[in-house]
């Protein structure tokens, strides 16, 4: 199959090009992060000392600052971090007082779990509600869905998170308030699943309005296209027309949109984790930022940037594979 | 011999299972010898040399001595009371035998020497070095004896020996302790071992079977971190916690929950407003005295702390009994404050604010914007000052912005430890403390009689001999105030009743977390059978 092999080649080239492109992007973004952190009003020595700073002798503090290398110019610190990374060492996180690699390993899985579940919820909601709304355009379901969708676009995720805690955890008592497990309980699938419901739903719903409205819109467009009109004319049943003929053409832009929503998902995860005491990586960002913890911030920056780049890459790959009209070089 | 206050609940505690099944794990409140605590504060590090549990009660570690909850120190890793030369400059400590660390290595003089030397050695970048400024040398006399040589006479030295001792092996390399494994995996000789610490979530302690003081009966303690006060209160009401820490007013509101008891502990934790000498308004003796007479301390305690605090005129609280001078207090007397200001030439202008020679009676008070209590105290202080014609401009800032202005503007400060009157007064009031640390005597207060009394308190040995000096210092300070001390805060807790005996009230330092509170001596608690 010549067409297929050339398609695979095209995708391969696309991935390679993007990977090459990612290296300078990550470098620049990380450097920018270092400069921003250095310009921030936070003083890392204060986090290191904690309450002892109130009793500490100024000369003593200056000595410790030098001992920890905090008095070096930001570019020197950046360079020592870069050389460390190429030596396979991500450095030590001062705010967590653990090697960065260990902090990431401990926390990243929880963030991945939360983000993946949240995204899955958002996608399911989008396909379901978007399809129904478009199919029965102008009906009451459509009006409710679009109304709520537009309203939710303006509500930040943490408001949703706090709201869901007060309703489902405190008022109704259906679900646990926060954390990864009940206090004192061992880690178990059941426990984590129970504690995942609220944060993942809050994250999913906060991400869903754009997706729902997008599915509805592109389905409305494709319902008027020739191949759908043709299918209707052939007397196919309405569900078949919508699900087999209209939806597939509508899904492609939707896949690309999901890739583009990754940055929002990352931001949403930070806010939701903070509210739910979810011990993920996103919650660690705030701690690291206040401590001007360069190695930790750098790791988080790279992961977040990487996620965004990967999201857009996957969207493009999916587009190349799904739609023969898309040119991989575009 | 400890005289324990034992309380028994009339009603056996019933497990409330709200919204969740009873936890099955050890350490959950379902198991008879397990305890589950909710904490609003999570430590950054568990290394004593980076400030973990600086006032003792460290759970994972023992100091050479420990606090008994009532103002005296008792031997811990020391076999007996530390002895000193008559000039209080050389202290000798005999060590307890047959003590092992959690990892099985024996404890001896090498560990003590290594720990204290690491405090002094800048290579370790310890954050508590400034507190040990008086320590010149620490020497191993033999495997069971350690000798400390001080730079100057210092009778309060035993109070610093609550410092947790870590194994010498962990200090073999002189490098910054930020990379030490002990930050997250403590190895001490203390009554509890750390089993697991899920950062941001919870910590599990297990009783140390080999503890020199006997294995704790409360064998499993789980500490859950929940920073939000209201969330902790809710979870306690659902029966999830065996105890938690709450702000006093909230604790009272929740207090009616079945099976729990509200506890308010006295503390040495004061809040004060500094009055910098260098500022033309706050440096004026008349203004300093007038402000001390104008503030309604009892009103602040009642309104802002729900009555759970003690008015403060000096840094020494009534709970540090032998050292407290009952007569050294400022009455609430705005009328006299007005007279003092008038006599000093501060005249009220048309807008009610006083001026003197073109100088307006106005100064700034800075407070840490994140701390709502400090904000409330600053507001109350400003309104009391306003009534006697002094204008206070409030500024809520971060500490980074406050630091550089500490010598020119007033600040709301908080600190305190009940371990020794010297720790409580010297860095706050002694003229030589200015400049030694950002927040040591930041106002530049200087009074020859206070200085002399505080120095004498460092030279005399024993509470009986030292107390008169500290009382004299308070009397001299009240005659010439250098700040406005407002209140000592109570620390409030809710604890489950009827499951354990052994709770003992305690006077607390300015500290966070569940190492203190009702659980300061939890290793001695017994299970009610």
CSV table of C-alpha atoms in Angstrom, one decimal, chain B residues 109-488:
chain,number,residue,atom,x,y,z
B,109,UNK,CA,29.3,11.0,73.0
B,110,UNK,CA,30.4,11.1,69.3
B,111,UNK,CA,26.8,11.7,68.2
B,112,UNK,CA,26.4,14.6,70.6
B,113,UNK,CA,29.7,16.2,69.6
B,114,UNK,CA,29.0,15.8,65.9
B,115,UNK,CA,25.5,17.3,66.2
B,116,UNK,CA,26.7,20.4,68.1
B,117,UNK,CA,29.7,20.8,65.9
B,118,UNK,CA,27.5,20.7,62.8
B,119,UNK,CA,25.5,23.6,64.3
B,120,UNK,CA,28.7,25.6,64.5
B,121,UNK,CA,30.2,24.6,61.2
B,122,UNK,CA,29.1,27.0,58.4
B,123,UNK,CA,29.7,24.2,55.8
B,124,UNK,CA,26.5,22.5,57.0
B,125,UNK,CA,24.4,25.6,56.5
B,126,UNK,CA,22.4,25.0,59.6
B,127,UNK,CA,19.6,27.5,60.2
B,128,UNK,CA,19.8,27.5,64.0
B,129,UNK,CA,23.5,28.5,64.3
B,130,UNK,CA,22.6,32.0,65.5
B,131,UNK,CA,20.9,30.6,68.6
B,132,UNK,CA,24.1,28.9,69.6
B,133,UNK,CA,26.2,32.0,69.4
B,134,UNK,CA,27.5,31.4,73.0
B,135,UNK,CA,28.9,28.0,72.2
B,136,UNK,CA,32.6,28.0,71.7
B,137,UNK,CA,33.6,24.3,71.8
B,138,UNK,CA,32.1,20.9,72.4
B,139,UNK,CA,34.4,18.1,73.5
B,140,UNK,CA,34.1,14.4,74.1
B,141,UNK,CA,35.5,13.6,77.6
B,142,UNK,CA,34.8,9.9,77.2
B,143,UNK,CA,32.2,7.8,75.5
B,144,UNK,CA,29.6,8.8,78.2
B,145,UNK,CA,30.6,12.4,78.9
B,146,UNK,CA,30.4,15.6,76.9
B,147,UNK,CA,31.7,19.0,77.8
B,148,UNK,CA,30.5,22.3,76.4
B,149,UNK,CA,32.7,25.4,76.7
B,150,UNK,CA,30.8,28.7,76.3
B,151,UNK,CA,32.2,32.1,75.2
B,152,UNK,CA,30.5,33.9,78.1
B,153,UNK,CA,28.5,32.9,81.2
B,154,UNK,CA,25.1,31.6,80.1
B,155,UNK,CA,22.8,30.1,82.7
B,156,UNK,CA,20.1,29.4,80.2
B,157,UNK,CA,22.3,26.8,78.3
B,158,UNK,CA,20.3,23.8,79.3
B,159,UNK,CA,17.2,25.2,77.5
B,160,UNK,CA,19.2,25.0,74.3
B,161,UNK,CA,20.1,21.4,75.0
B,162,UNK,CA,16.6,20.3,73.9
B,163,UNK,CA,18.2,20.1,70.4
B,164,UNK,CA,17.6,16.7,68.8
B,165,UNK,CA,20.7,14.5,68.5
B,166,UNK,CA,21.3,12.9,65.1
B,167,UNK,CA,23.7,10.1,64.3
B,168,UNK,CA,27.3,11.2,63.8
B,169,UNK,CA,27.4,9.1,60.6
B,170,UNK,CA,24.9,11.3,58.9
B,171,UNK,CA,27.2,14.3,59.5
B,172,UNK,CA,30.4,12.7,58.1
B,173,UNK,CA,30.5,15.0,55.1
B,174,UNK,CA,30.6,18.8,55.8
B,175,UNK,CA,28.1,19.8,53.1
B,176,UNK,CA,24.8,21.8,53.2
B,177,UNK,CA,22.2,19.8,55.1
B,178,UNK,CA,19.6,20.6,52.4
B,179,UNK,CA,20.6,17.4,50.7
B,180,UNK,CA,20.6,15.3,53.9
B,181,UNK,CA,18.3,12.2,53.8
B,182,UNK,CA,17.3,13.1,57.4
B,183,UNK,CA,15.1,15.9,56.0
B,184,UNK,CA,12.6,13.3,54.9
B,185,UNK,CA,13.7,10.1,56.7
B,186,UNK,CA,14.6,11.0,60.2
B,187,UNK,CA,16.9,8.8,62.3
B,188,UNK,CA,16.9,9.7,66.0
B,189,UNK,CA,16.5,8.0,69.3
B,190,UNK,CA,13.0,9.3,69.9
B,191,UNK,CA,9.8,7.6,70.9
B,192,UNK,CA,8.5,7.4,67.4
B,193,UNK,CA,9.9,6.3,64.0
B,194,UNK,CA,8.6,7.8,60.8
B,195,UNK,CA,7.0,5.0,58.7
B,196,UNK,CA,5.8,7.0,55.8
B,197,UNK,CA,5.5,10.6,54.8
B,198,UNK,CA,3.3,11.3,51.8
B,199,UNK,CA,4.1,15.0,51.2
B,200,UNK,CA,1.1,17.2,51.2
B,201,UNK,CA,-1.1,14.4,52.5
B,202,UNK,CA,-0.1,12.6,55.7
B,203,UNK,CA,2.6,11.2,57.9
B,204,UNK,CA,2.6,7.9,59.8
B,205,UNK,CA,4.6,7.4,63.0
B,206,UNK,CA,5.1,4.1,64.6
B,207,UNK,CA,6.1,3.6,68.3
B,208,UNK,CA,9.8,2.8,68.9
B,209,UNK,CA,9.8,-0.6,70.6
B,210,UNK,CA,13.4,0.0,71.8
B,211,UNK,CA,12.7,3.4,73.3
B,212,UNK,CA,14.8,4.0,76.4
B,213,UNK,CA,11.7,5.4,78.1
B,214,UNK,CA,9.7,2.3,77.2
B,215,UNK,CA,7.6,1.6,74.1
B,216,UNK,CA,4.8,4.1,73.7
B,217,UNK,CA,1.3,2.7,74.3
B,218,UNK,CA,-0.1,4.8,71.5
B,219,UNK,CA,1.7,2.8,69.0
B,220,UNK,CA,0.5,4.3,65.7
B,221,UNK,CA,0.0,8.0,65.1
B,222,UNK,CA,-1.2,9.3,61.7
B,223,UNK,CA,-1.0,13.0,61.1
B,224,UNK,CA,-3.1,14.2,58.2
B,225,UNK,CA,-2.2,17.6,56.7
B,226,UNK,CA,-5.2,19.9,56.0
B,227,UNK,CA,-4.3,23.5,55.9
B,228,UNK,CA,-7.7,24.9,55.8
B,229,UNK,CA,-9.1,25.5,59.4
B,230,UNK,CA,-12.7,25.1,58.4
B,231,UNK,CA,-12.0,21.8,56.5
B,232,UNK,CA,-10.3,20.4,59.6
B,233,UNK,CA,-13.2,21.4,61.8
B,234,UNK,CA,-15.6,19.7,59.4
B,235,UNK,CA,-13.6,16.5,59.3
B,236,UNK,CA,-13.4,16.4,63.1
B,237,UNK,CA,-17.1,16.9,63.3
B,238,UNK,CA,-17.5,13.9,61.1
B,239,UNK,CA,-15.6,11.9,63.6
B,240,UNK,CA,-12.6,11.5,61.3
B,241,UNK,CA,-9.9,12.9,63.7
B,242,UNK,CA,-8.9,12.0,67.2
B,243,UNK,CA,-7.7,15.6,67.6
B,244,UNK,CA,-6.8,18.7,65.8
B,245,UNK,CA,-5.6,22.3,66.2
B,246,UNK,CA,-8.0,25.2,65.5
B,247,UNK,CA,-8.1,28.9,66.1
B,248,UNK,CA,-9.7,29.6,69.5
B,249,UNK,CA,-13.0,31.0,68.3
B,250,UNK,CA,-13.6,28.2,65.8
B,251,UNK,CA,-12.6,25.6,68.4
B,252,UNK,CA,-15.2,27.0,70.8
B,253,UNK,CA,-17.8,26.9,68.0
B,254,UNK,CA,-17.1,23.3,67.2
B,255,UNK,CA,-16.6,22.5,70.9
B,256,UNK,CA,-20.1,21.0,71.4
B,257,UNK,CA,-19.3,17.9,69.4
B,258,UNK,CA,-20.0,14.7,71.2
B,259,UNK,CA,-17.0,12.9,72.5
B,260,UNK,CA,-14.6,15.7,72.1
B,261,UNK,CA,-13.1,18.2,74.5
B,262,UNK,CA,-11.8,21.7,73.8
B,263,UNK,CA,-8.5,22.6,75.3
B,264,UNK,CA,-6.9,26.0,75.5
B,265,UNK,CA,-3.2,26.1,76.4
B,266,UNK,CA,-1.3,29.0,77.8
B,267,UNK,CA,1.7,30.0,75.7
B,268,UNK,CA,4.7,32.3,75.7
B,269,UNK,CA,3.7,33.2,72.2
B,270,UNK,CA,3.3,37.0,72.3
B,271,UNK,CA,2.2,39.6,69.7
B,272,UNK,CA,3.8,43.0,70.0
B,273,UNK,CA,4.1,46.3,68.0
B,274,UNK,CA,7.8,47.4,67.8
B,275,UNK,CA,8.6,51.1,68.3
B,276,UNK,CA,11.8,52.0,66.5
B,277,UNK,CA,14.0,54.5,68.4
B,278,UNK,CA,15.2,56.0,65.1
B,279,UNK,CA,11.7,57.1,64.1
B,280,UNK,CA,10.9,60.7,65.3
B,281,UNK,CA,7.4,59.7,66.5
B,282,UNK,CA,7.9,56.2,67.9
B,283,UNK,CA,11.3,57.2,69.4
B,284,UNK,CA,9.7,59.8,71.7
B,285,UNK,CA,9.4,58.5,75.3
B,286,UNK,CA,6.1,60.2,75.8
B,287,UNK,CA,4.6,58.6,72.7
B,288,UNK,CA,5.9,55.1,73.7
B,289,UNK,CA,4.4,55.4,77.2
B,290,UNK,CA,1.1,56.9,75.9
B,291,UNK,CA,0.6,54.1,73.4
B,292,UNK,CA,1.1,51.5,76.1
B,293,UNK,CA,-1.6,53.2,78.2
B,294,UNK,CA,-3.9,53.8,75.3
B,295,UNK,CA,-4.3,50.2,74.1
B,296,UNK,CA,-7.1,48.1,75.4
B,297,UNK,CA,-5.3,44.8,75.8
B,298,UNK,CA,-8.2,42.9,77.5
B,299,UNK,CA,-10.5,44.3,74.8
B,300,UNK,CA,-8.3,42.8,72.1
B,301,UNK,CA,-8.1,39.5,73.8
B,302,UNK,CA,-11.9,39.4,74.2
B,303,UNK,CA,-12.8,40.6,70.8
B,304,UNK,CA,-10.1,39.0,68.6
B,305,UNK,CA,-9.2,35.9,70.5
B,306,UNK,CA,-12.6,35.0,72.0
B,307,UNK,CA,-11.1,35.6,75.4
B,308,UNK,CA,-8.5,32.9,74.8
B,309,UNK,CA,-5.3,34.8,75.5
B,310,UNK,CA,-3.6,36.9,78.2
B,311,UNK,CA,-2.9,40.6,78.0
B,312,UNK,CA,0.8,41.3,77.7
B,313,UNK,CA,2.8,44.3,79.0
B,314,UNK,CA,6.2,42.6,78.8
B,315,UNK,CA,7.7,39.6,77.1
B,316,UNK,CA,7.3,37.3,80.2
B,317,UNK,CA,3.9,35.7,80.5
B,318,UNK,CA,2.3,34.9,83.9
B,319,UNK,CA,2.6,31.2,83.1
B,320,UNK,CA,6.4,31.5,83.4
B,321,UNK,CA,5.6,32.0,87.1
B,322,UNK,CA,8.8,32.5,89.1
B,323,UNK,CA,10.2,34.9,86.5
B,324,UNK,CA,7.0,37.0,86.0
B,325,UNK,CA,6.6,40.3,87.7
B,326,UNK,CA,2.9,40.8,88.5
B,327,UNK,CA,3.2,44.6,89.1
B,328,UNK,CA,4.9,45.2,85.7
B,329,UNK,CA,1.7,45.9,83.8
B,330,UNK,CA,0.2,48.9,82.0
B,331,UNK,CA,-3.3,49.9,83.0
B,332,UNK,CA,-5.8,50.7,80.2
B,333,UNK,CA,-5.9,54.5,80.8
B,334,UNK,CA,-6.5,56.6,77.7
B,335,UNK,CA,-7.0,59.7,79.9
B,336,UNK,CA,-3.5,59.4,81.3
B,337,UNK,CA,-2.1,58.8,77.9
B,338,UNK,CA,-3.6,62.1,76.8
B,339,UNK,CA,-2.0,63.9,79.7
B,340,UNK,CA,1.4,62.3,79.0
B,341,UNK,CA,1.2,63.5,75.4
B,342,UNK,CA,0.0,66.9,76.3
B,343,UNK,CA,2.7,67.4,78.9
B,344,UNK,CA,5.3,66.5,76.3
B,345,UNK,CA,4.1,69.2,73.9
B,346,UNK,CA,2.0,67.0,71.5
B,347,UNK,CA,-1.0,69.2,70.7
B,348,UNK,CA,-4.1,68.1,69.0
B,349,UNK,CA,-4.8,69.7,65.6
B,350,UNK,CA,-8.1,70.5,63.9
B,351,UNK,CA,-8.3,67.0,62.6
B,352,UNK,CA,-7.8,65.5,66.0
B,353,UNK,CA,-4.2,64.3,65.3
B,354,UNK,CA,-1.5,65.7,67.5
B,355,UNK,CA,1.6,67.6,66.3
B,356,UNK,CA,4.7,68.9,68.0
B,357,UNK,CA,6.9,71.5,66.4
B,358,UNK,CA,5.6,70.8,62.9
B,359,UNK,CA,6.0,67.0,63.5
B,360,UNK,CA,2.8,65.1,63.0
B,361,UNK,CA,2.1,62.2,65.4
B,362,UNK,CA,1.9,59.6,62.6
B,363,UNK,CA,3.8,56.4,61.9
B,364,UNK,CA,3.4,53.2,59.9
B,365,UNK,CA,2.7,49.8,61.3
B,366,UNK,CA,3.6,46.9,59.0
B,367,UNK,CA,2.1,43.5,59.3
B,368,UNK,CA,2.4,40.2,57.4
B,369,UNK,CA,-0.6,40.3,55.1
B,370,UNK,CA,-1.1,36.6,55.2
B,371,UNK,CA,-1.8,36.5,58.9
B,372,UNK,CA,-5.3,37.6,59.7
B,373,UNK,CA,-4.8,37.8,63.4
B,374,UNK,CA,-1.9,40.2,63.0
B,375,UNK,CA,-4.0,42.3,60.7
B,376,UNK,CA,-6.8,42.5,63.3
B,377,UNK,CA,-4.4,43.3,66.1
B,378,UNK,CA,-2.8,46.1,63.9
B,379,UNK,CA,-6.3,47.5,63.2
B,380,UNK,CA,-7.3,47.5,66.9
B,381,UNK,CA,-4.0,49.1,67.8
B,382,UNK,CA,-4.5,51.8,65.2
B,383,UNK,CA,-8.0,52.6,66.5
B,384,UNK,CA,-6.8,52.8,70.1
B,385,UNK,CA,-3.9,55.1,69.0
B,386,UNK,CA,-6.4,57.3,67.1
B,387,UNK,CA,-8.4,58.0,70.3
B,388,UNK,CA,-5.4,59.7,71.9
B,389,UNK,CA,-4.5,61.6,68.8
B,390,UNK,CA,-1.9,59.4,67.2
B,391,UNK,CA,-2.3,58.4,63.6
B,392,UNK,CA,-1.2,54.9,62.5
B,393,UNK,CA,-0.9,54.1,58.8
B,394,UNK,CA,-1.4,50.3,58.3
B,395,UNK,CA,0.5,48.4,55.6
B,396,UNK,CA,-0.1,44.7,54.9
B,397,UNK,CA,3.0,43.3,53.2
B,398,UNK,CA,5.0,40.2,52.7
B,399,UNK,CA,8.0,39.6,55.0
B,400,UNK,CA,10.4,40.3,52.1
B,401,UNK,CA,9.1,43.8,51.9
B,402,UNK,CA,9.0,44.3,55.7
B,403,UNK,CA,12.6,43.3,56.4
B,404,UNK,CA,14.3,46.3,55.0
B,405,UNK,CA,12.1,48.7,56.9
B,406,UNK,CA,12.2,47.0,60.3
B,407,UNK,CA,14.5,49.7,61.8
B,408,UNK,CA,12.4,52.7,60.7
B,409,UNK,CA,8.8,51.5,60.9
B,410,UNK,CA,6.7,49.6,63.4
B,411,UNK,CA,6.0,46.0,62.8
B,412,UNK,CA,3.6,43.4,64.4
B,413,UNK,CA,5.9,40.7,65.8
B,414,UNK,CA,5.2,37.3,67.2
B,415,UNK,CA,7.6,34.9,69.0
B,416,UNK,CA,8.1,33.2,72.3
B,417,UNK,CA,9.3,30.1,74.1
B,418,UNK,CA,8.6,29.0,77.6
B,419,UNK,CA,11.8,27.1,78.0
B,420,UNK,CA,13.8,30.0,79.6
B,421,UNK,CA,13.3,33.6,80.4
B,422,UNK,CA,16.6,34.5,78.7
B,423,UNK,CA,15.4,33.2,75.4
B,424,UNK,CA,12.2,35.2,75.9
B,425,UNK,CA,13.8,38.5,76.8
B,426,UNK,CA,17.4,38.9,75.8
B,427,UNK,CA,17.0,39.1,72.0
B,428,UNK,CA,13.9,41.2,72.4
B,429,UNK,CA,15.1,43.8,74.9
B,430,UNK,CA,18.9,43.8,75.3
B,431,UNK,CA,20.7,46.6,73.5
B,432,UNK,CA,23.4,44.3,72.3
B,433,UNK,CA,20.9,42.2,70.4
B,434,UNK,CA,20.2,44.9,67.9
B,435,UNK,CA,21.8,44.0,64.6
B,436,UNK,CA,22.5,40.4,65.5
B,437,UNK,CA,19.4,39.2,63.7
B,438,UNK,CA,16.8,41.0,61.6
B,439,UNK,CA,14.1,40.6,64.3
B,440,UNK,CA,16.3,40.8,67.4
B,441,UNK,CA,15.4,44.1,69.2
B,442,UNK,CA,14.5,45.7,65.9
B,443,UNK,CA,13.5,48.9,67.5
B,444,UNK,CA,17.0,49.5,68.9
B,445,UNK,CA,15.7,49.6,72.5
B,446,UNK,CA,18.4,50.6,75.0
B,447,UNK,CA,18.0,50.8,78.8
B,448,UNK,CA,21.0,50.4,81.1
B,449,UNK,CA,19.0,48.8,83.9
B,450,UNK,CA,17.3,46.3,81.7
B,451,UNK,CA,20.6,45.4,80.1
B,452,UNK,CA,22.2,44.9,83.6
B,453,UNK,CA,19.4,42.8,84.9
B,454,UNK,CA,19.3,40.5,81.8
B,455,UNK,CA,23.1,40.1,82.0
B,456,UNK,CA,22.8,39.2,85.7
B,457,UNK,CA,20.2,36.6,84.8
B,458,UNK,CA,22.6,34.9,82.5
B,459,UNK,CA,25.3,34.7,85.2
B,460,UNK,CA,23.2,33.4,88.1
B,461,UNK,CA,22.4,29.6,88.2
B,462,UNK,CA,19.1,28.2,89.2
B,463,UNK,CA,15.6,29.6,89.0
B,464,UNK,CA,15.6,30.9,92.6
B,465,UNK,CA,18.7,33.0,91.9
B,466,UNK,CA,17.7,34.1,88.4
B,467,UNK,CA,14.1,35.1,88.9
B,468,UNK,CA,14.7,38.3,90.8
B,469,UNK,CA,16.9,39.6,87.9
B,470,UNK,CA,14.2,39.0,85.3
B,471,UNK,CA,11.5,40.6,87.5
B,472,UNK,CA,13.8,43.6,87.9
B,473,UNK,CA,14.2,43.8,84.2
B,474,UNK,CA,10.4,43.9,83.7
B,475,UNK,CA,10.0,46.6,86.3
B,476,UNK,CA,12.7,48.7,84.6
B,477,UNK,CA,11.1,48.0,81.2
B,478,UNK,CA,7.7,49.2,82.2
B,479,UNK,CA,9.1,52.5,83.5
B,480,UNK,CA,10.6,53.0,80.0
B,481,UNK,CA,8.7,50.9,77.5
B,482,UNK,CA,10.4,50.2,74.1
B,483,UNK,CA,7.5,48.5,72.3
B,484,UNK,CA,3.8,47.7,72.9
B,485,UNK,CA,3.3,44.1,74.0
B,486,UNK,CA,-0.3,43.3,73.3
B,487,UNK,CA,-1.2,39.7,74.2
B,488,UNK,CA,0.0,36.1,74.7
